[in-house]
Short mmCIF file of C-alpha atoms in Angstrom, two decimals:
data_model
loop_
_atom_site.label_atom_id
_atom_site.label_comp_id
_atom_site.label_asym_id
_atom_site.label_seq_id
_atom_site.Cartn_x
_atom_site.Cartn_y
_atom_site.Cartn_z
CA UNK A 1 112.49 112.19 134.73
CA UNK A 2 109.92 112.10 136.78
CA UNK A 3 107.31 115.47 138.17
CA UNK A 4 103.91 113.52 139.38
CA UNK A 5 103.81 114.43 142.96
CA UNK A 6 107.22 116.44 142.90
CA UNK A 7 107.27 119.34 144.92
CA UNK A 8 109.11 122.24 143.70
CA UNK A 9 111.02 124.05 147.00
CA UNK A 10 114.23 125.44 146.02
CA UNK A 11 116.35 125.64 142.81
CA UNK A 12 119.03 124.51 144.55
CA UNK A 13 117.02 121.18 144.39
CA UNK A 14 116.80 120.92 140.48
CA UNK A 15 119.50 119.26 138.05
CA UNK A 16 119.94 120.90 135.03
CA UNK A 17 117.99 118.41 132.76
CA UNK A 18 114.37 119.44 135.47
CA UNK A 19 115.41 122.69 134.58
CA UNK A 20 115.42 122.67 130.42
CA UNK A 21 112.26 120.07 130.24
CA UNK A 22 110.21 123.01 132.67
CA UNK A 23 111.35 125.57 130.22
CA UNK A 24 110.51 123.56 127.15
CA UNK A 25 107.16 122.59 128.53
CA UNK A 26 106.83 125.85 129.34
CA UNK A 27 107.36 126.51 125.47
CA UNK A 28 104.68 124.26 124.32
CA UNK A 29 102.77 126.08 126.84
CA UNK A 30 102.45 129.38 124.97
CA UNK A 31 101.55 127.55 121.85
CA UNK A 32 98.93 124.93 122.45
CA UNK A 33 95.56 125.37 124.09
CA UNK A 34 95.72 123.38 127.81
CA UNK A 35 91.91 124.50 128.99
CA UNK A 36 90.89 120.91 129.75
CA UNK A 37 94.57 119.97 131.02
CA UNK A 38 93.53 120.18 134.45
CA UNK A 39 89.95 120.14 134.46
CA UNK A 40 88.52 118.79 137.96
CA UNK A 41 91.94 119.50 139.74
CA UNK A 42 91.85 122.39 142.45
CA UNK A 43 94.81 124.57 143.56
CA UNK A 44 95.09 125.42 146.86
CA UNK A 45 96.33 129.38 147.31
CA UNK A 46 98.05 129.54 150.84
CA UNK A 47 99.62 133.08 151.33
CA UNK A 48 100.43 133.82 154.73
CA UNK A 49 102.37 136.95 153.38
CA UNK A 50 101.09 139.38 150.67
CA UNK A 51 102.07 139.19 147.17
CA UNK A 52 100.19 140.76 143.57
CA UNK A 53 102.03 138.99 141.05
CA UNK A 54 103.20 135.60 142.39
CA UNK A 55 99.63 134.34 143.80
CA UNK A 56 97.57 136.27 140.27
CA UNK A 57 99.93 134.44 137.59
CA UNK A 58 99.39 130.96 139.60
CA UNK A 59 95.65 131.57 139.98
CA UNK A 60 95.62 132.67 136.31
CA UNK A 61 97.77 130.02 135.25
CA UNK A 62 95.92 127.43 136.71
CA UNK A 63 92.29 128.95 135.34
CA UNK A 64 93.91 128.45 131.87
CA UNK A 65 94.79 124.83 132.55
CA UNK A 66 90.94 124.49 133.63
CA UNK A 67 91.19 124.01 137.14
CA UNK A 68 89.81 126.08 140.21
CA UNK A 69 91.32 127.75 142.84
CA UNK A 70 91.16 127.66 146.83
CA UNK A 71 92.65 129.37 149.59
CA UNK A 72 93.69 132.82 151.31
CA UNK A 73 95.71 135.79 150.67
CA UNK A 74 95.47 136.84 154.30
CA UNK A 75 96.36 134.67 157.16
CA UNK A 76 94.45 137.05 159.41
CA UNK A 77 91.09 135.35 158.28
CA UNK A 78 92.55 131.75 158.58
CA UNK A 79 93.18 129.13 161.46
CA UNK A 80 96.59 130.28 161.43
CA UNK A 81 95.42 133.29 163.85
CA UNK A 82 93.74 130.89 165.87
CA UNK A 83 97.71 129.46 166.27
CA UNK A 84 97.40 126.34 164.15
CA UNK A 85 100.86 124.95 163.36
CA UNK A 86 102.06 125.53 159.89
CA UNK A 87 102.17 121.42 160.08
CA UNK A 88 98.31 121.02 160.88
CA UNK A 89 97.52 123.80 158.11
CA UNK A 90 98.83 122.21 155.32
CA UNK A 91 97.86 118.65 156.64
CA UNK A 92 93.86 120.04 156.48
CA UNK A 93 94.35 121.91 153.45
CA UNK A 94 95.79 119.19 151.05
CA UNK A 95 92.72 116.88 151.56
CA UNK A 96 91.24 120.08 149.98
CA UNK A 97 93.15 120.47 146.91
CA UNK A 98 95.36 118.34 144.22
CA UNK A 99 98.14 120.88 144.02
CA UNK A 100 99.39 123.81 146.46
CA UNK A 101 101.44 127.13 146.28
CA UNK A 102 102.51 128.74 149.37
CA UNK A 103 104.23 131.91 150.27
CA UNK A 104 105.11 132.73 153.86
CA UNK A 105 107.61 134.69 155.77
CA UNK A 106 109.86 132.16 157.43
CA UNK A 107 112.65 130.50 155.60
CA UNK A 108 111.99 126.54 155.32
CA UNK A 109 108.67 127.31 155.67
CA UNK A 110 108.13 125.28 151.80
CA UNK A 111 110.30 122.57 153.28
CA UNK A 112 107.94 121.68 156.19
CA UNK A 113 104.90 122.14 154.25
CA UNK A 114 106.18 119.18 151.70
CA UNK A 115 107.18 117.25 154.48
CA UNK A 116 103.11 117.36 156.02
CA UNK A 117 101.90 116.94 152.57
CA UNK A 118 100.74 114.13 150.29
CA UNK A 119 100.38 116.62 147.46
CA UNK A 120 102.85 118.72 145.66
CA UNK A 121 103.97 121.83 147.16
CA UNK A 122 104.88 124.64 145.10
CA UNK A 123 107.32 127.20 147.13
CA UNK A 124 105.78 130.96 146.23
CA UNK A 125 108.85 132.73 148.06
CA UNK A 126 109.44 131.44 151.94
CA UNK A 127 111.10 134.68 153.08
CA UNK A 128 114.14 136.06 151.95
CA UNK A 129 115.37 132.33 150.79
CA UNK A 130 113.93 130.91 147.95
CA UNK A 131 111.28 131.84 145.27
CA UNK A 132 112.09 128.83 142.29
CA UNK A 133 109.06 129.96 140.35
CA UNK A 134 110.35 133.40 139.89
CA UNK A 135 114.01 132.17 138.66
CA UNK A 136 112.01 129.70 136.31
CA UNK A 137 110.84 132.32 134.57
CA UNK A 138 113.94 134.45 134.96
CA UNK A 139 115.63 131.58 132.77
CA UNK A 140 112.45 131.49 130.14
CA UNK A 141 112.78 134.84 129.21
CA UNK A 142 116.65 134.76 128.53
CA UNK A 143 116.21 131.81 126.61
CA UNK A 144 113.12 133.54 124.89
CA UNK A 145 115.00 136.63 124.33
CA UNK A 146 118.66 135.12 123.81
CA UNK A 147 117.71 132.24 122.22
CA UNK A 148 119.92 129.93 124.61
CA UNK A 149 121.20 129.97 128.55
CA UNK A 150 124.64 128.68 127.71
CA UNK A 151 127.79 130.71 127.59
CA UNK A 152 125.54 134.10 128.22
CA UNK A 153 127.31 137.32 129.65
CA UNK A 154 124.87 138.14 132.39
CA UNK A 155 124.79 141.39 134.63
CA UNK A 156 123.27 141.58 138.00
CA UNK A 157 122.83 144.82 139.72
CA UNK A 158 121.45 146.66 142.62
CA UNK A 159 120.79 144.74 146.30
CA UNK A 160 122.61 141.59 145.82
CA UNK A 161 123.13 140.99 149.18
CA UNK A 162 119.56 140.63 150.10
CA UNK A 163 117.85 139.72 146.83
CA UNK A 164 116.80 136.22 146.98
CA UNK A 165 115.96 136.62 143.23
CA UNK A 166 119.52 137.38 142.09
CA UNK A 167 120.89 134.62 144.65
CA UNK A 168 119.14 132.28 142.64
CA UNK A 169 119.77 132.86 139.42
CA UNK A 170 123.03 133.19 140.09
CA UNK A 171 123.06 129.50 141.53
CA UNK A 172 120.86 128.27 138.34
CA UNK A 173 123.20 130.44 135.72
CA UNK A 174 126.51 128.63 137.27
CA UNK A 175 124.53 125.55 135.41
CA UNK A 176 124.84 126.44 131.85
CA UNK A 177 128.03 128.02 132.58
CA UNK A 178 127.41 131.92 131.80
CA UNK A 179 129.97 134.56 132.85
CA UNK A 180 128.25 136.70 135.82
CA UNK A 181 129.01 140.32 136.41
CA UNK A 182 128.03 141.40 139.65
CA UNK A 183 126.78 145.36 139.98
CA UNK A 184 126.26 146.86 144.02
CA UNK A 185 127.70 149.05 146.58
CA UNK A 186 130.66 147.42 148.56
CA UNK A 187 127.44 147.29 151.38
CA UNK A 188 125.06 145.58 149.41
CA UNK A 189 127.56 142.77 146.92
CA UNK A 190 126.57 139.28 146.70
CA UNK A 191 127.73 137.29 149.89
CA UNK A 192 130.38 135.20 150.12
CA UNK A 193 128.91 132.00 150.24
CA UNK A 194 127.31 132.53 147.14
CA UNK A 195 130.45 133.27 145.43
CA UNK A 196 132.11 130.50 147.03
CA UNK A 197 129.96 128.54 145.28
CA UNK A 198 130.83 129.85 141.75
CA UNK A 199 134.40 129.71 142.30
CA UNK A 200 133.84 125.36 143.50
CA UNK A 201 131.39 125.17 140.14
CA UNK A 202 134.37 127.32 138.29
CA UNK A 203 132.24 129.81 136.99
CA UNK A 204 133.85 132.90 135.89
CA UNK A 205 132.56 136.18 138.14
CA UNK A 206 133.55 139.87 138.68
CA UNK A 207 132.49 142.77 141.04
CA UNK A 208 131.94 146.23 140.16
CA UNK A 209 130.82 149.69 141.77
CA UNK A 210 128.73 151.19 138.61
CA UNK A 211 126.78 149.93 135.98
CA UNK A 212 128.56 152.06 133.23
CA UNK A 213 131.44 149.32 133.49
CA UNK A 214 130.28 146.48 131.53
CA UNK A 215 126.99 147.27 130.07
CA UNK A 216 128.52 147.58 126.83
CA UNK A 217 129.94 144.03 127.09
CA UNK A 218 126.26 141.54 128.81
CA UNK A 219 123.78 139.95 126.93
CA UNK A 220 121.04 140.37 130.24
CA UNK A 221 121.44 143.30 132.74
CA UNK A 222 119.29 142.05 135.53
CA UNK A 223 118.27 145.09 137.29
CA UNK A 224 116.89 144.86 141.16
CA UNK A 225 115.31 146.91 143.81
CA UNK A 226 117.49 148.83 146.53
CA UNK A 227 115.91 148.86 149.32
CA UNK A 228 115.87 152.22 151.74
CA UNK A 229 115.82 150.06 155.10
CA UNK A 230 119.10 148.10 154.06
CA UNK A 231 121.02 151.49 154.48
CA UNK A 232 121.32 153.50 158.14
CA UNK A 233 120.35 156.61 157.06
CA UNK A 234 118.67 158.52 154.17
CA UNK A 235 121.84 160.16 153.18
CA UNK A 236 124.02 157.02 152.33
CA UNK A 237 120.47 155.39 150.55
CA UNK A 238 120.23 158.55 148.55
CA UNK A 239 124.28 158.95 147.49
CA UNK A 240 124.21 155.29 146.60
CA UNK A 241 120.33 155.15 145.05
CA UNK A 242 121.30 157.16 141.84
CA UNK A 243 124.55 155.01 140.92
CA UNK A 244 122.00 152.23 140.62
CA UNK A 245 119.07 154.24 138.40
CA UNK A 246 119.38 152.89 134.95
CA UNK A 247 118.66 155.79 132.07
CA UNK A 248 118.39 155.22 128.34
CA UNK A 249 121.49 157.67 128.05
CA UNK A 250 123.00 154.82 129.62
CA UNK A 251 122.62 152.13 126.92
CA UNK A 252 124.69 154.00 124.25
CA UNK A 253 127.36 151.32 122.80
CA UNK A 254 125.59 148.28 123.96
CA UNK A 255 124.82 145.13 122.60
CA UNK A 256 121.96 144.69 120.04
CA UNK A 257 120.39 141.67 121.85
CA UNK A 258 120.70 142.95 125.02
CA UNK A 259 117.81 142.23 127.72
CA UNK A 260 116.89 144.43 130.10
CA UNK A 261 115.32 142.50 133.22
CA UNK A 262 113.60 143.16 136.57
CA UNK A 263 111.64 140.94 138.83
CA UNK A 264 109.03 143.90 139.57
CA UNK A 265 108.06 145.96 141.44
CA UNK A 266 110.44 148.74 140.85
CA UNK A 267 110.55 152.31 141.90
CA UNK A 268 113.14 154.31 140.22
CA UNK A 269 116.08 151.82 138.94
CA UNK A 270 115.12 152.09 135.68
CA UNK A 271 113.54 154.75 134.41
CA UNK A 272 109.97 154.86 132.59
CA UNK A 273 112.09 155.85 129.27
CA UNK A 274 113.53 152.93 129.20
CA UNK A 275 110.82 151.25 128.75
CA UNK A 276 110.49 152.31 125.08
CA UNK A 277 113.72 150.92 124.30
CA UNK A 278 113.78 147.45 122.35
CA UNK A 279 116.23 146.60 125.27
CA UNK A 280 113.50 146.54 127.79
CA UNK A 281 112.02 142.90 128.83
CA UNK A 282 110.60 143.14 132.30
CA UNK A 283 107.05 143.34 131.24
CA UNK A 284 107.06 140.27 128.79
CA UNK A 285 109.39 138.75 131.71
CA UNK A 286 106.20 138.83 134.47
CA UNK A 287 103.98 137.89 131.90
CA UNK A 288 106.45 134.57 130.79
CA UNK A 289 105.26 133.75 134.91
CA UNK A 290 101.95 132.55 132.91
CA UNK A 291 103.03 129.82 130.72
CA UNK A 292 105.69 129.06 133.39
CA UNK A 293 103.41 128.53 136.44
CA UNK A 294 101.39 126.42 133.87
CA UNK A 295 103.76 123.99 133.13
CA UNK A 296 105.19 123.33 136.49
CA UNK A 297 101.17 123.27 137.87
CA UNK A 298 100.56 120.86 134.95
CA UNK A 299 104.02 118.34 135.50
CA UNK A 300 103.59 118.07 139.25
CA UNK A 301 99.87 116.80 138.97
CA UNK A 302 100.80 114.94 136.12
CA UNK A 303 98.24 115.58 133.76
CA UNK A 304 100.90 115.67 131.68
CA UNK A 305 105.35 114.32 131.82
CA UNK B 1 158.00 104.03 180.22
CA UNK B 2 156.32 100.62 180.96
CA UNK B 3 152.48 100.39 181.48
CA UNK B 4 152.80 99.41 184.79
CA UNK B 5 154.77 102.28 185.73
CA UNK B 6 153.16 104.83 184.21
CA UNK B 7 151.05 107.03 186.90
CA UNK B 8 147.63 106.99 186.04
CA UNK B 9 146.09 110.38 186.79
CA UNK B 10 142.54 109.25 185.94
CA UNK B 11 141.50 105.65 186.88
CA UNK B 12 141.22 102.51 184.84
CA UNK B 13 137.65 101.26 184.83
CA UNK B 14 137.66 97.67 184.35
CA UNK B 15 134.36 98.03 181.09
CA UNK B 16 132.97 101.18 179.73
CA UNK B 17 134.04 103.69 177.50
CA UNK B 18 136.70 106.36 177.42
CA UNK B 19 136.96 109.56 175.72
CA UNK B 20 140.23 110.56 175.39
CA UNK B 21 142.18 113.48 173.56
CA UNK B 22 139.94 115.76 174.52
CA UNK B 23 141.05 119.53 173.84
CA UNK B 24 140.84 121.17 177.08
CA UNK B 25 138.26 124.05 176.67
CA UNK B 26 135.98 121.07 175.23
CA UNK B 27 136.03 118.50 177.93
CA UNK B 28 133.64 120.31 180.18
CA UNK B 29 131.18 120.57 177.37
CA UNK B 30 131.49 116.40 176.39
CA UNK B 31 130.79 115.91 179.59
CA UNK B 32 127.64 117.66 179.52
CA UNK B 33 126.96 115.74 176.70
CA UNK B 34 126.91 112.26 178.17
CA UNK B 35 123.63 111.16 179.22
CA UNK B 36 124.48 110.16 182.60
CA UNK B 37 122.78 108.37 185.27
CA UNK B 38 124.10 106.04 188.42
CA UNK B 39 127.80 105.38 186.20
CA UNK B 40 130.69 105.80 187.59
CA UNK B 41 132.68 108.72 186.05
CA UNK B 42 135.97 109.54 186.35
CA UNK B 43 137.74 112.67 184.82
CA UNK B 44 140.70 114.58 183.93
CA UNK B 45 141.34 118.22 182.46
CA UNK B 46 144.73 119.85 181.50
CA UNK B 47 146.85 116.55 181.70
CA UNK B 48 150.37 116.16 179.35
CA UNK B 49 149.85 114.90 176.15
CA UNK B 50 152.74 113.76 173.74
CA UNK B 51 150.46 114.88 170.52
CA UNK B 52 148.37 117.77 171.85
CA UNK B 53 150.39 119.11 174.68
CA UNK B 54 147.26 119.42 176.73
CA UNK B 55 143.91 117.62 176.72
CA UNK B 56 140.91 115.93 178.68
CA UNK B 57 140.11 112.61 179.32
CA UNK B 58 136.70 111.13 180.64
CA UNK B 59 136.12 107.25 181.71
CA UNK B 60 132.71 106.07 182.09
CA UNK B 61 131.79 102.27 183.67
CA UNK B 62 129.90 100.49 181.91
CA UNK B 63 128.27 102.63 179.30
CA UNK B 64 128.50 102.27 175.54
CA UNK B 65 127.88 106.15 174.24
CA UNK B 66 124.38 106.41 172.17
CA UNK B 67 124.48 107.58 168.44
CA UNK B 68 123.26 110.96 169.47
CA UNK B 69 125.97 111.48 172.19
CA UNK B 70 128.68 110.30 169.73
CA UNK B 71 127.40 113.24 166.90
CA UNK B 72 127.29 115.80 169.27
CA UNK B 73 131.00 114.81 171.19
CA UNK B 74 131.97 115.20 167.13
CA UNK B 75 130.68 118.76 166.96
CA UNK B 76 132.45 120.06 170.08
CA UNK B 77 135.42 117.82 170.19
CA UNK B 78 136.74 116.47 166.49
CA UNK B 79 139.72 115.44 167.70
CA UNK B 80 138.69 112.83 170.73
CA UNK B 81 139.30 109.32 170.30
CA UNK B 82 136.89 106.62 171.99
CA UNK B 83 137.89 103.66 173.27
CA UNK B 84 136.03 100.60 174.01
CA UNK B 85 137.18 98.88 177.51
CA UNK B 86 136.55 95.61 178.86
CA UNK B 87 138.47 93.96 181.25
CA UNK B 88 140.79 96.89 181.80
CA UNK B 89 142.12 96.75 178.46
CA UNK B 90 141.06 98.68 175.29
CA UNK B 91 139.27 96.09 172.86
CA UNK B 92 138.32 98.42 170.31
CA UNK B 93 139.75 102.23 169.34
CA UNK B 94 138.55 104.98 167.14
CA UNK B 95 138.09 108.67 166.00
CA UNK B 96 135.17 110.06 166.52
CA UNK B 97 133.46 110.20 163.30
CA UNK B 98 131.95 113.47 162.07
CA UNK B 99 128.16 112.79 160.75
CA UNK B 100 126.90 113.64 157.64
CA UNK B 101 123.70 114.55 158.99
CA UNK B 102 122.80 116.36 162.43
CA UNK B 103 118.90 115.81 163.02
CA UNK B 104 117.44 117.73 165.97
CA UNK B 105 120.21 118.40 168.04
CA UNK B 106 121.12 121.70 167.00
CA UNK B 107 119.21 125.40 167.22
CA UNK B 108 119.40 127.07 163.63
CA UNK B 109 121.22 130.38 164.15
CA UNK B 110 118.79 132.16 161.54
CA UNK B 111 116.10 133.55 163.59
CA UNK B 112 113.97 133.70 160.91
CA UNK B 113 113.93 129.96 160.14
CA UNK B 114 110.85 127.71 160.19
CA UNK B 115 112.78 125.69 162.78
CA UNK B 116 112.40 128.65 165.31
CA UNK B 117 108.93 129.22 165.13
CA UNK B 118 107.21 125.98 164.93
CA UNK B 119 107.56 122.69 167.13
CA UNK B 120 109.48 120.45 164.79
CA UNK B 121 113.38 118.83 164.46
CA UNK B 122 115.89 120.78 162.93
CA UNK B 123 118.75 119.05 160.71
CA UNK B 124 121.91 119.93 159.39
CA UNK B 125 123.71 118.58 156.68
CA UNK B 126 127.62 118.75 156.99
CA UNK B 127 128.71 120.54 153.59
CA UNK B 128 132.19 121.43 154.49
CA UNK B 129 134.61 119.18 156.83
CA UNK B 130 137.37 121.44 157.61
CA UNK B 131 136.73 123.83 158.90
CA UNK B 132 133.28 122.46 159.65
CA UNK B 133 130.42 124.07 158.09
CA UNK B 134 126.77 123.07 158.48
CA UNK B 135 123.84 123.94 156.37
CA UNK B 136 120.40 124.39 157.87
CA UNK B 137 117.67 121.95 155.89
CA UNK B 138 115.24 124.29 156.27
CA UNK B 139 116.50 127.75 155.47
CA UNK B 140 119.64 126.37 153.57
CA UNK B 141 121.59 129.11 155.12
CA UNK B 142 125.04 127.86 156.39
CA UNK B 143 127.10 128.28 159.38
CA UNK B 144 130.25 127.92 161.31
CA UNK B 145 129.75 125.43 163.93
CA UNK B 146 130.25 127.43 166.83
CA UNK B 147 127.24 129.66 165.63
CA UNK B 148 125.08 126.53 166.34
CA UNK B 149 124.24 125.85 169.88
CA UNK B 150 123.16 122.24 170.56
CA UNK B 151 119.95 121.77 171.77
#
């Protein structure tokens, strides 16, 4: 298996055996000290979209591997407003840097950039298609909290339709074969093609209205954001926004190991008292971006295999 | 019937190529296809067929149809056959064959792919033959052909 110069675009793109030796390197990660791992390599920061979390754990991530950063959070201050092609962009930048993660609104938008570039490209989220990184460390913290990825009961819920986050990890659960509840409003269920997919891999998966149904029976409910703008008017967003709020009142019967997730930010779908519950993960789940973002930062600049 | 009494209701052309079993509502639309300059074309819409009832048929002199023409005939017309003619008979006959891989001869129906806001080739990779379904390179989202519009 080879990472040196592999850029890291869409899940979709990853066999099963990329997938556990990120995770495990991720692992090693958390319990060694890596401040000279990359020491003299730069990152190169390109977000041509805002984002908090995604572009701070990679900056952080790479500052505890020893390297520096570069780049913009704004593509009002770069070239791009000058209407530079996403092509010439990337082909200056990478004579800047060793390594570079990229967000930006158009879908393919990763794709392209690794086709200009001579250096890796990590995809940050391009659009409402792919964000690997974030289902990287979606599959960390089950295995850190269940101990394994195989044969897990996993529950999705809230905008499945739209959420790239839950689109992905249901593509990289069909992998180590884990039954998949899906949780949504007819309006907002997973699309077809994605359960099309399950039934070709033969992965076991079943659609329902309310949470209540099988909470008692996951190891991972894996809670996500409805958005207001998805619905066409405040009425139906309001009648089907409190189906979807998550309550510790909720969580009587349920399994001891289960693990509540969310990618972040959320507004009300679970609420703050959950928090205090032994259930809830989605802190320790942003923070597992860290030691995530390290290794893949680390294996595609090959400072270390 | 014997050849030489069958009426022909579109000419032989003595070398060239001919697309036949054509389905009607496509014919117009391989014909659009063919990068054509001084050839001589003949064509025929709507005629009897024994195994599609209907269909098209288009003969051009001496032209041997490019790689790209062939893909694209595939996309709008599965079922045509080519033949090869020289000296007025057919030397060499085939179905067209579907291509794995369409590069930069269709528009990506997502309008919020890469591929529609920068200069650059689009590509499709055939993930589904029948019926056909195409996924986008760039924004991996997938669609029916006749959601793609060739370019």
């Amino acid at each position: 298996m080879r990472f040196k110069g592999k850029d890291i675009i869409s899940i979709n793109d990853m066999t099963k055996p990329e997938i556990i030796h990120i995770l495990e390197t991720a692992k090693k990660m958390e319990k060694r000290s890596s401040k000279k791992l990359m020491q003299g390599k730069i990152l190169g920061t390109l977000f041509f979209e805002p984002s908090t979390r995604t572009r701070l754990s990679f900056e952080s991530a790479a500052k505890r591997l020893g390297a520096q950063t570069v780049g913009f959070a704004d593509p009002s201050v770069s070239s791009v407003k000058k209407g530079e092609s996403l092509w010439d962009t990337i082909k200056v930048t990478e004579k800047y840097c060793d390594v570079i993660v990229m967000r930006h609104p158009h879908e393919g938008s990763a794709r392209l950039a690794a086709e200009a570039a001579s250096v890796p490209i990590i995809n940050g989220g391009d659009g409402p298609n792919q964000h690997p990184t974030q289902t990287l460390l979606d599959l960390y913290t089950i295995k850190k909290c269940q101990g394994k990825l195989t044969g897990l009961k996993v529950a999705m819920s809230g905008d499945l339709k739209y959420g790239r986050t839950v689109h992905s990890l249901a593509a990289a659960l069909s992998l180590f074969n884990c039954r998949v509840f899906f949780i949504a409003p007819p309006e907002l269920q997973m699309p077809k093609h994605i359960l099309d997919e399950l039934d070709r891999r033969n992965i076991k998966y079943s659609l329902h209205p309310r949470i209540e149904d099988v909470i008692t029976k996951v190891d991972v409910l894996y809670s996500t954001r409805i958005q207001k703008e998805r619905f066409p008017n405040e009425k139906e967003y309001e009648k089907v926004k409190n189906i979807f709020i998550l309550k510790q009142s909720m969580l009587r019967g349920v399994k001891k190991n289960l693990s509540i997730m969310h990618p972040l930010p959320r507004v009300n779908e679970i609420m703050k008292e959950v928090d205090d519950t032994p259930y809830a993960e989605y802190f320790e789940q942003a923070g597992n971006g860290i030691p995530v973002r390290m290794a893949l930062l680390a294996l595609v600049t090959g400072v270390i295999r | 019937m014997t050849a030489a009494k069958k009426e022909m209701k579109v000419p032989a052309i003595q070398k060239g190529t001919v697309i036949d079993h054509i389905p009607p509502h496509a014919a117009a639309r391989v014909l659009d296809i063919l990068d054509l300059g001084d050839e001589l074309v003949t064509f025929g819409n709507n005629l009897s067929s024994r195994k599609m009832k209907k269909k098209g048929i288009i003969k051009v002199s001496d032209k041997m149809l490019r790689k790209d023409e062939l893909d694209r005939i595939a996309l709008v017309a599965p079922e045509a056959t080519l033949c090869e003619i020289k000296d007025y008979k057919v030397i060499k006959k085939r179905k067209v064959q579907m291509p794995d891989v369409f590069a930069g001869m269709l528009r990506c129906f997502n309008p919020n792919c890469i591929t529609r806001h920068q200069d650059m080739k689009t590509m499709f990779t055939l993930v589904q033959k029948d019926p056909v379904r195409l996924k986008c390179h760039y924004c991996e989202s997938t669609f029916d052909k006749d959601q793609l519009e060739l370019l």
